Coordinates of C-alpha atoms in Angstrom, one line a residue:
Chain E
M21 CA -111.0 28.4 72.0
H22 CA -113.6 26.6 73.7
K23 CA -115.3 30.1 74.1
T24 CA -115.2 31.0 70.4
I25 CA -117.0 27.7 70.2
K26 CA -119.6 28.4 72.6
T27 CA -120.3 31.4 70.8
I28 CA -120.8 30.6 67.4
I29 CA -123.1 27.7 68.8
L30 CA -125.3 30.0 70.7
S31 CA -125.4 32.8 67.9
L32 CA -126.4 29.7 65.4
I33 CA -129.5 28.5 67.7
L34 CA -132.2 31.1 66.1
P35 CA -131.0 31.2 62.5
V36 CA -131.1 27.4 62.4
L37 CA -134.8 27.4 64.6
L38 CA -135.9 29.8 61.9
M39 CA -134.7 27.6 58.9
V40 CA -136.6 24.2 60.5
I41 CA -139.7 26.4 60.8
W42 CA -139.1 27.6 57.1
Q43 CA -138.6 24.3 55.8
F44 CA -141.2 22.7 58.1
S45 CA -143.8 25.4 57.1
A46 CA -142.9 25.0 53.2
W47 CA -143.6 21.1 53.2
Q48 CA -147.0 22.1 55.2
V49 CA -148.0 24.7 52.6
N50 CA -146.8 22.9 49.5
N51 CA -147.0 25.9 47.5
A52 CA -143.4 27.3 46.4
A53 CA -145.2 31.0 45.2
I54 CA -146.0 31.3 49.2
I55 CA -143.3 29.6 50.7
P56 CA -140.4 27.9 48.5
T57 CA -138.4 25.2 49.9
I58 CA -134.9 26.0 51.4
G59 CA -133.6 24.0 48.7
R60 CA -135.0 26.0 46.1
V61 CA -133.2 29.2 47.8
V62 CA -129.8 27.4 48.3
E63 CA -129.9 26.2 44.6
N64 CA -129.9 29.7 43.5
F65 CA -127.0 30.4 45.7
I66 CA -125.1 27.5 44.1
N67 CA -126.2 28.5 40.5
A68 CA -125.6 32.4 41.3
S69 CA -123.7 33.0 38.1
D70 CA -127.1 32.0 36.0
N71 CA -129.1 34.4 34.2
F72 CA -132.0 34.8 36.5
I73 CA -135.3 36.2 35.1
G74 CA -133.5 37.9 32.5
L75 CA -131.5 40.2 34.9
G76 CA -128.3 38.7 34.7
S77 CA -126.3 36.7 37.6
I78 CA -126.7 37.2 41.7
P79 CA -123.1 38.9 41.8
R80 CA -123.8 41.3 39.1
N81 CA -126.9 42.4 40.8
V82 CA -125.5 42.5 43.9
G83 CA -122.4 44.7 42.4
V84 CA -124.8 47.0 40.5
S85 CA -126.6 47.6 44.0
L86 CA -123.4 47.9 45.8
I87 CA -122.4 51.1 43.4
R88 CA -125.9 52.5 43.9
V89 CA -125.3 52.1 47.7
L90 CA -121.9 53.7 47.7
S91 CA -122.6 56.4 45.5
G92 CA -125.4 57.7 47.1
Y93 CA -123.6 57.0 50.8
T94 CA -120.7 58.8 49.4
A95 CA -123.2 62.1 48.6
G96 CA -124.8 62.0 51.9
V97 CA -121.5 61.6 53.9
L98 CA -119.6 64.6 51.8
I99 CA -122.4 66.8 53.4
A100 CA -123.3 65.0 56.0
V101 CA -119.9 65.0 58.1
P102 CA -118.6 68.6 57.3
L103 CA -122.0 70.0 58.3
G104 CA -122.3 67.7 61.3
V105 CA -118.7 69.2 62.5
L106 CA -119.8 72.5 62.1
M107 CA -122.8 72.3 63.8
G108 CA -121.0 70.8 66.5
Y109 CA -118.7 73.1 66.6
S110 CA -120.8 76.5 66.0
K111 CA -123.5 77.3 68.0
T112 CA -124.8 79.5 65.2
V113 CA -124.4 77.0 62.5
Q114 CA -126.4 74.6 64.7
I115 CA -129.2 76.9 65.3
I116 CA -129.2 77.7 61.8
F117 CA -129.7 74.2 60.5
E118 CA -131.1 72.5 63.2
T119 CA -135.1 73.1 62.8
F120 CA -134.5 72.7 59.0
I121 CA -132.9 69.7 59.5
N122 CA -135.8 68.6 62.1
I123 CA -138.1 69.0 59.8
F124 CA -137.0 66.8 57.2
K125 CA -135.6 64.0 59.5
P126 CA -138.5 62.0 59.8
I127 CA -140.0 62.1 56.4
P128 CA -139.2 58.2 55.6
P129 CA -136.4 58.3 52.1
L130 CA -139.3 56.2 50.4
A131 CA -141.6 59.3 50.7
W132 CA -139.4 61.4 48.6
Q133 CA -139.4 58.9 45.6
P134 CA -142.3 60.5 43.8
L135 CA -140.5 63.8 44.4
A136 CA -137.0 62.3 43.4
L137 CA -138.5 61.1 40.4
A138 CA -140.4 64.4 39.0
I139 CA -136.9 66.3 39.6
F140 CA -134.3 64.0 38.4
G141 CA -136.4 61.6 36.0
V142 CA -134.3 59.4 34.6
S143 CA -130.9 60.9 34.2
S144 CA -128.3 58.7 35.8
I145 CA -124.6 59.0 36.0
A146 CA -124.1 58.7 32.4
S147 CA -126.3 60.9 31.0
L148 CA -125.1 63.2 33.4
L149 CA -121.4 62.9 32.5
N150 CA -122.7 62.7 28.7
M151 CA -121.0 59.2 28.1
P152 CA -121.1 58.2 24.3
F153 CA -123.8 55.6 23.8
G154 CA -122.1 52.0 24.0
Q155 CA -121.4 49.5 26.6
N156 CA -120.2 52.0 29.2
Y157 CA -123.3 54.1 28.7
V158 CA -125.9 51.0 29.4
F159 CA -123.6 50.5 32.5
W160 CA -123.8 53.8 34.1
G161 CA -127.4 54.3 33.2
N162 CA -128.2 51.5 35.6
F163 CA -127.3 54.4 38.1
K164 CA -130.1 57.0 38.5
I165 CA -129.8 60.2 39.9
A166 CA -132.9 59.7 42.0
M167 CA -131.8 56.4 43.5
V168 CA -128.3 58.0 44.4
F169 CA -130.6 60.9 46.0
L170 CA -132.9 58.4 47.9
I171 CA -129.8 56.5 49.2
G172 CA -127.9 59.8 49.8
M173 CA -131.0 61.0 52.0
G174 CA -131.3 58.1 54.0
S175 CA -127.6 58.1 55.2
F176 CA -127.6 61.7 55.6
F177 CA -129.6 62.0 58.8
P178 CA -128.1 59.7 61.1
I179 CA -124.6 60.9 60.1
V180 CA -125.2 64.3 60.7
A181 CA -127.0 63.9 64.1
S182 CA -123.8 61.5 65.2
V183 CA -121.4 63.7 64.2
M184 CA -122.8 66.9 65.6
F185 CA -123.4 64.8 68.9
G186 CA -119.6 63.9 68.9
V187 CA -118.3 66.9 68.1
Q188 CA -120.6 68.8 71.3
N189 CA -119.5 66.1 73.9
V190 CA -115.7 66.5 74.0
R191 CA -114.9 66.9 77.4
Q192 CA -114.6 70.5 78.2
T193 CA -111.5 69.3 80.5
L194 CA -109.7 68.0 77.2
I195 CA -110.2 71.1 75.7
D196 CA -109.1 73.4 78.4
S197 CA -106.1 71.3 78.7
A198 CA -104.9 71.8 75.4
R199 CA -105.6 75.5 75.4
V200 CA -103.3 75.8 78.7
L201 CA -100.8 73.9 76.8
G202 CA -100.8 76.4 74.0
A203 CA -102.9 74.9 71.5
S204 CA -104.1 77.4 68.9
E205 CA -107.9 77.0 67.5
K206 CA -106.5 74.9 64.8
D207 CA -104.6 72.6 67.1
I208 CA -108.3 72.5 69.1
F209 CA -110.0 71.5 65.8
F210 CA -107.8 69.1 64.5
K211 CA -105.9 67.6 67.5
V212 CA -108.5 67.5 69.6
L213 CA -112.3 68.1 68.6
M214 CA -111.3 65.5 65.7
P215 CA -109.9 62.6 67.7
A216 CA -112.1 62.9 70.3
A217 CA -115.4 62.8 68.0
A218 CA -113.8 60.0 65.7
P219 CA -115.6 57.5 67.6
S220 CA -119.1 59.1 67.5
I221 CA -118.1 60.0 63.6
I222 CA -117.6 56.2 62.5
N223 CA -120.4 55.3 64.6
G224 CA -122.6 57.6 62.4
L225 CA -121.0 56.6 59.0
R226 CA -121.7 53.3 60.3
M227 CA -125.2 54.0 60.9
G228 CA -125.7 55.6 57.5
L229 CA -124.7 53.1 55.6
A230 CA -126.9 50.8 57.5
I231 CA -129.6 53.0 56.4
G232 CA -128.6 53.7 53.2
W233 CA -128.4 50.2 52.4
A234 CA -131.9 49.4 53.6
C235 CA -133.2 52.1 51.3
L236 CA -131.8 49.9 48.2
V237 CA -135.0 48.1 47.6
G238 CA -137.2 51.5 47.7
A239 CA -134.8 53.0 45.1
E240 CA -134.5 50.5 43.1
M241 CA -138.0 50.2 42.3
L242 CA -137.8 53.4 40.6
P243 CA -138.4 53.4 36.7
G244 CA -135.7 52.7 34.6
S245 CA -133.9 50.1 37.0
L246 CA -133.1 47.0 35.1
A247 CA -130.8 45.3 37.4
G248 CA -130.1 45.4 41.5
V249 CA -130.9 43.1 44.1
G250 CA -134.0 45.4 45.0
Y251 CA -135.3 45.2 41.6
L252 CA -134.4 41.5 41.2
I253 CA -136.5 41.4 44.3
T254 CA -139.6 43.1 42.9
H255 CA -139.4 41.4 39.7
A256 CA -139.2 38.2 41.2
Y257 CA -142.4 39.1 43.1
E258 CA -144.2 39.8 40.2
L259 CA -143.3 36.7 38.5
A260 CA -144.2 34.8 41.8
R261 CA -140.9 33.5 42.2
T262 CA -140.6 33.8 45.9
D263 CA -137.6 31.7 46.0
L264 CA -135.7 34.3 44.1
V265 CA -137.3 37.3 46.4
I266 CA -135.7 35.4 49.6
T267 CA -132.3 35.2 47.8
G268 CA -132.2 38.6 47.5
M269 CA -133.5 39.2 50.8
I270 CA -130.8 37.2 51.9
C271 CA -127.8 39.0 50.0
I272 CA -129.4 42.0 51.2
G273 CA -129.1 40.9 54.6
L274 CA -125.4 39.4 53.9
V275 CA -124.0 42.5 52.4
G276 CA -125.1 45.0 54.8
A277 CA -123.9 42.6 57.8
L278 CA -120.5 42.3 56.0
L279 CA -120.6 46.1 55.6
D280 CA -121.3 46.7 59.1
S281 CA -118.4 44.4 60.2
I282 CA -115.9 46.6 58.3
F283 CA -116.9 49.6 60.7
R284 CA -116.9 47.3 63.6
I285 CA -113.2 45.9 62.7
I286 CA -112.2 49.4 62.3
A287 CA -113.7 50.9 65.6
N288 CA -112.1 48.1 67.6
K289 CA -108.9 48.6 65.9
Y290 CA -108.7 52.2 66.3
F291 CA -111.0 53.2 68.8
S292 CA -110.8 50.8 71.8
W293 CA -110.0 53.6 74.0
E294 CA -113.4 54.8 73.9
S295 CA -115.3 52.0 75.4
K296 CA -112.3 51.7 78.0
T297 CA -112.3 55.4 79.3
R298 CA -114.1 56.2 82.3
Chain O
M14 CA -87.9 87.2 94.9
Q15 CA -89.5 88.9 91.9
E16 CA -93.5 88.9 91.6
M17 CA -94.5 86.3 89.3
I18 CA -98.5 86.5 89.5
R19 CA -100.5 89.5 90.7
V20 CA -104.4 89.1 90.9
D21 CA -105.8 93.0 91.3
N22 CA -109.4 93.4 92.7
L23 CA -110.6 90.5 90.8
E24 CA -114.5 90.1 90.5
K25 CA -116.2 87.5 88.7
I26 CA -120.2 87.6 88.1
F27 CA -121.9 84.7 86.8
Y28 CA -125.3 84.9 85.4
S29 CA -127.9 81.8 86.4
Q30 CA -130.4 80.5 83.8
S31 CA -132.9 83.0 85.2
Y32 CA -130.4 85.9 84.8
M33 CA -129.8 85.9 88.6
E34 CA -126.5 87.4 89.6
I35 CA -124.4 85.4 91.1
K36 CA -121.2 86.7 92.6
A37 CA -118.7 83.8 92.6
L38 CA -115.2 86.0 93.4
T39 CA -115.5 89.8 94.8
E40 CA -112.1 92.0 95.8
V41 CA -109.6 89.2 95.6
N42 CA -106.1 90.7 95.7
L43 CA -103.1 88.4 95.5
S44 CA -99.2 88.6 94.9
V45 CA -97.3 85.6 94.4
P46 CA -93.7 85.6 94.2
G47 CA -91.3 83.4 92.3
N48 CA -90.6 79.8 93.6
E49 CA -93.7 80.2 96.1
F50 CA -95.9 76.9 96.8
L51 CA -98.9 79.1 97.2
C52 CA -102.3 76.8 98.4
I53 CA -105.6 78.1 97.7
L54 CA -107.6 76.8 100.4
G55 CA -111.4 76.9 100.8
P56 CA -114.9 75.3 101.2
S57 CA -116.6 74.1 98.1
G58 CA -118.2 76.4 96.2
C59 CA -116.0 79.5 97.1
G60 CA -115.0 80.0 94.0
K61 CA -111.2 78.8 94.4
S62 CA -111.4 77.1 90.9
T63 CA -112.9 80.0 89.2
L64 CA -110.0 82.1 90.7
L65 CA -107.3 79.6 89.1
R66 CA -109.4 79.2 85.7
I67 CA -108.9 83.0 85.5
I68 CA -105.3 83.3 86.4
A69 CA -105.1 80.2 83.5
G70 CA -107.0 82.7 81.5
L71 CA -109.3 80.2 80.5
E72 CA -112.4 82.2 82.3
T73 CA -112.5 86.5 81.9
A74 CA -113.0 88.3 85.1
S75 CA -116.0 90.5 85.3
S76 CA -113.8 93.3 86.7
G77 CA -110.1 93.5 87.9
K78 CA -106.9 92.1 86.4
V79 CA -104.3 89.5 86.3
F80 CA -100.7 90.2 85.7
Y81 CA -98.1 87.6 84.8
N82 CA -94.4 88.6 85.1
G83 CA -95.6 92.3 85.3
Q84 CA -97.7 92.0 81.8
E85 CA -101.7 92.1 82.1
H86 CA -102.7 88.9 80.8
T87 CA -106.3 87.4 79.9
K88 CA -105.5 84.1 77.7
P89 CA -103.8 80.8 78.0
R90 CA -100.0 81.0 77.6
R91 CA -97.3 78.3 77.9
E92 CA -95.6 80.1 80.8
I93 CA -98.9 79.0 83.0
G94 CA -99.2 75.5 82.8
M95 CA -102.1 73.8 84.7
V96 CA -103.3 70.0 86.3
F97 CA -106.8 69.7 86.7
Q98 CA -108.6 67.0 88.8
S99 CA -109.0 64.3 87.0
Y100 CA -109.6 62.7 83.2
S101 CA -107.8 65.6 81.5
L102 CA -105.3 63.2 79.3
M103 CA -106.3 62.5 76.0
P104 CA -107.7 59.3 75.8
W105 CA -106.4 58.3 72.2
L106 CA -102.8 59.5 72.9
T107 CA -100.2 57.1 74.6
V108 CA -98.6 58.5 77.8
L109 CA -95.9 59.8 76.2
D110 CA -97.7 61.3 73.2
N111 CA -99.6 63.0 76.0
I112 CA -96.6 64.4 77.8
A113 CA -95.3 65.5 74.4
L114 CA -98.6 67.0 73.8
G115 CA -97.8 70.8 74.5
L116 CA -94.5 70.7 72.7
E117 CA -96.5 69.1 69.5
F118 CA -98.5 72.7 69.8
A119 CA -95.1 74.5 70.2
G120 CA -94.3 73.0 66.4
L121 CA -91.3 71.0 67.8
S122 CA -90.4 67.8 65.3
R123 CA -91.6 64.4 66.8
P124 CA -88.2 63.1 67.5
K125 CA -87.6 66.0 69.6
R126 CA -90.5 66.2 71.6
I127 CA -90.6 62.5 72.5
S128 CA -87.1 62.6 73.8
I129 CA -88.0 65.5 76.0
A130 CA -91.3 63.7 77.0
E131 CA -89.2 60.8 78.0
E132 CA -87.2 63.2 80.4
Y133 CA -90.3 63.7 82.2
L134 CA -91.6 60.2 82.0
D135 CA -88.4 59.3 83.9
M136 CA -88.8 62.2 86.2
I137 CA -92.4 60.4 87.3
G138 CA -90.8 57.3 87.6
M139 CA -93.4 55.1 84.9
N140 CA -90.4 54.6 82.1
S141 CA -92.4 51.3 81.2
F142 CA -95.5 52.9 80.5
G143 CA -94.7 55.1 77.9
K144 CA -96.8 53.2 75.2
A145 CA -99.3 52.7 77.6
F146 CA -102.9 54.4 76.8
P147 CA -104.2 56.5 79.7
Y148 CA -107.5 54.0 80.7
E149 CA -104.4 51.5 81.0
L150 CA -103.3 53.8 84.5
S151 CA -104.8 54.0 87.9
G152 CA -105.9 57.6 88.8
G153 CA -102.8 58.5 90.8
M154 CA -100.7 57.4 87.4
Q155 CA -102.8 59.7 85.4
Q156 CA -102.5 62.4 87.7
R157 CA -98.7 61.9 87.3
V158 CA -98.6 61.9 83.5
A159 CA -100.9 65.2 83.8
I160 CA -98.2 66.7 85.9
A161 CA -95.4 65.5 83.7
R162 CA -97.2 67.0 80.4
A163 CA -97.6 70.4 82.1
L164 CA -93.9 70.6 83.2
A165 CA -92.7 69.1 79.8
N166 CA -93.8 72.4 78.4
N167 CA -91.4 74.0 81.0
P168 CA -93.7 76.6 82.3
E169 CA -92.6 79.0 84.9
V170 CA -96.1 78.6 87.1
L171 CA -97.9 76.0 87.8
L172 CA -101.9 76.0 88.4
M173 CA -103.3 72.9 90.4
D174 CA -106.9 72.2 90.6
E175 CA -107.5 69.9 93.3
P176 CA -105.0 67.7 91.3
F177 CA -105.1 64.5 94.0
G178 CA -109.2 65.3 94.8
A179 CA -110.1 61.9 93.1
L180 CA -107.1 59.9 95.0
D181 CA -107.3 57.4 97.7
A182 CA -105.7 58.7 101.0
Y183 CA -102.6 56.6 100.3
T184 CA -101.9 57.5 96.9
R185 CA -102.9 61.0 97.9
I186 CA -99.9 61.3 100.4
V187 CA -97.2 59.6 97.8
M188 CA -98.1 62.1 95.5
Q189 CA -97.9 65.0 97.8
K190 CA -94.3 64.1 98.4
E191 CA -93.5 63.3 94.8
L192 CA -95.0 67.0 94.0
L193 CA -92.7 68.7 96.4
R194 CA -89.8 66.6 95.0
I195 CA -90.4 67.9 91.8
W196 CA -90.9 71.4 92.9
E197 CA -87.8 71.6 94.9
Q198 CA -86.1 70.2 91.8
H199 CA -87.7 72.4 89.1
K200 CA -88.0 75.5 91.1
K201 CA -91.7 76.6 89.6
T202 CA -94.0 78.8 91.3
I203 CA -96.8 76.7 92.1
L204 CA -100.7 77.8 93.0
F205 CA -102.4 75.0 94.4
V206 CA -106.4 74.7 95.1
T207 CA -107.1 72.2 97.6
H208 CA -110.4 72.0 100.3
S209 CA -108.1 69.5 102.7
V210 CA -106.6 71.5 105.4
D211 CA -103.9 68.8 105.9
E212 CA -102.8 69.1 102.4
A213 CA -102.4 72.7 102.7
V214 CA -100.5 72.6 105.5
Y215 CA -98.0 69.7 104.1
L216 CA -97.2 71.5 100.9
G217 CA -98.0 75.3 101.2
D218 CA -95.4 78.2 101.7
R219 CA -98.4 80.0 102.2
I220 CA -102.0 79.5 102.5
I221 CA -105.0 81.7 101.3
L222 CA -107.9 81.0 103.2
M223 CA -111.1 81.8 100.9
S224 CA -114.7 82.0 102.0
G225 CA -117.6 81.7 100.3
S226 CA -120.4 83.5 99.0
P227 CA -119.3 85.8 97.5
G228 CA -115.6 84.1 97.4
R229 CA -113.1 86.3 98.6
I230 CA -109.8 85.8 100.5
K231 CA -110.1 85.7 104.2
K232 CA -106.9 85.1 105.7
D233 CA -103.6 84.7 104.4
I234 CA -101.3 82.7 106.3
A235 CA -97.4 82.2 106.0
I236 CA -96.3 78.5 106.9
T237 CA -92.6 78.6 108.3
M238 CA -91.9 75.2 109.3
P239 CA -89.3 73.3 107.9
R240 CA -89.6 70.7 105.1
V241 CA -90.1 67.5 105.2
R242 CA -93.2 68.5 107.5
E243 CA -93.9 65.4 110.2
R244 CA -97.7 65.2 110.4
R245 CA -97.0 64.1 113.8
N246 CA -95.4 67.2 115.1
P247 CA -97.3 69.2 117.4
L248 CA -96.8 72.2 115.3
Y249 CA -98.6 70.8 112.3
G250 CA -101.4 69.4 114.2
K251 CA -102.1 73.0 115.8
L252 CA -101.8 74.7 112.7
T253 CA -104.2 72.3 111.2
E254 CA -106.9 72.7 113.8
E255 CA -106.2 76.6 113.8
L256 CA -107.4 76.3 110.3
L257 CA -110.2 74.0 110.8
A258 CA -111.7 76.5 112.9
L259 CA -111.3 79.5 110.6
L260 CA -112.7 77.0 107.8
E261 CA -115.7 76.2 110.1
E262 CA -116.3 80.2 110.6
A263 CA -115.9 80.5 106.5

């Protein structure tokens, strides 16, 4: 108990310090367009359900962003995990894909923005599914293919790399001992390689989601966007509502940390053997 | 006794990164009768582990053949079990599930394989550790589990690649005694690789002494001393010294 209190106090030192500096500078500058006071931002959170600058409530914007990130991320995961597993499993597959992937890896997802827009235009999940015009269409129209693509791109690379690393680095002795116990190739794959690589795979999924989430603002700067935290930030900036900009930033940070902690809990619960082995 | 393992004129050549030929084994001939406890003794790098891996079917010979029970044999099979030096347990499985792993590969239902695994857990005297994970065990306990796992598959032959090499001296002696007890109880053929002369003299019915570069069999020595062998017995000391002298030449 004593230890947890200490941990909490220690981890709060820097945030509190930041807030003190922030509040102090806000008083000094005395211009809300540059640095608003903490009070202004807290007010935004208290009135989170208000309609902000015509973009709706904060939970609604967070929800729209979350669905965008999760759909892009899901697309990234569905391609990256099987590909990473195959690349780790087969040297040939690795050789075929590795150079190709390495060329694309250094390109920041934001650099794909113009091309994504040129290729996918303003088509959205709504237009892709041929929804009839109506309330549903307006909602699903928020999820542009170009955004899904950008976020998927961001999450793809860390996942592929981490999954491949995990499969390749399974200790040879584990594979050998399964073989002498009579394992078939299928057994080796599903009962040795996959569970042994699982911690790396989860770690890749975690990094992928973090990067996908970080691509959000870039993705939501695409035209046709009318909601989302990233859009809220850019739009609030244009209206010199710095308090809203900061509110949006805090939302991104908090949701990102929350998503990350879900993965941390999963890793601690199911893969604690990994950190304790060796 | 019927011949269990035969090795005919085995040769193994590795290629280094610069495509240099490295002869790991040459002209290895070996015949192991059933129920024999054979120790393969040699200095590091003499190819004794490679020989064992080829017999297990984990590596292929460059030329020559391995026979199991009269049939030529090149791939791992359930009748030939193996225990590695260390870290061979699946870290995500409990002790019981590790012991039951071979039975799982064989397609046994979970209740069935767990009940068999429990027998072997009992055999190694680790009843209360069934639900523990490998990282919670000491090195000696992990090796006990690895031996139980190999035996649960009920193999005819047990290959052991320096299984006690990573253990401290005391644990090692305890494990040697225990292995002899298990061997006498289960009547397996054991091929035991070691670089410790003492271990070979303590355990083996017969010792194959190997020399390095290229690895070959240098001497084949039957040990007739009755068990349990006492280390203070003068004959034990004499044998050890002879072997040490031979090993020095090797």
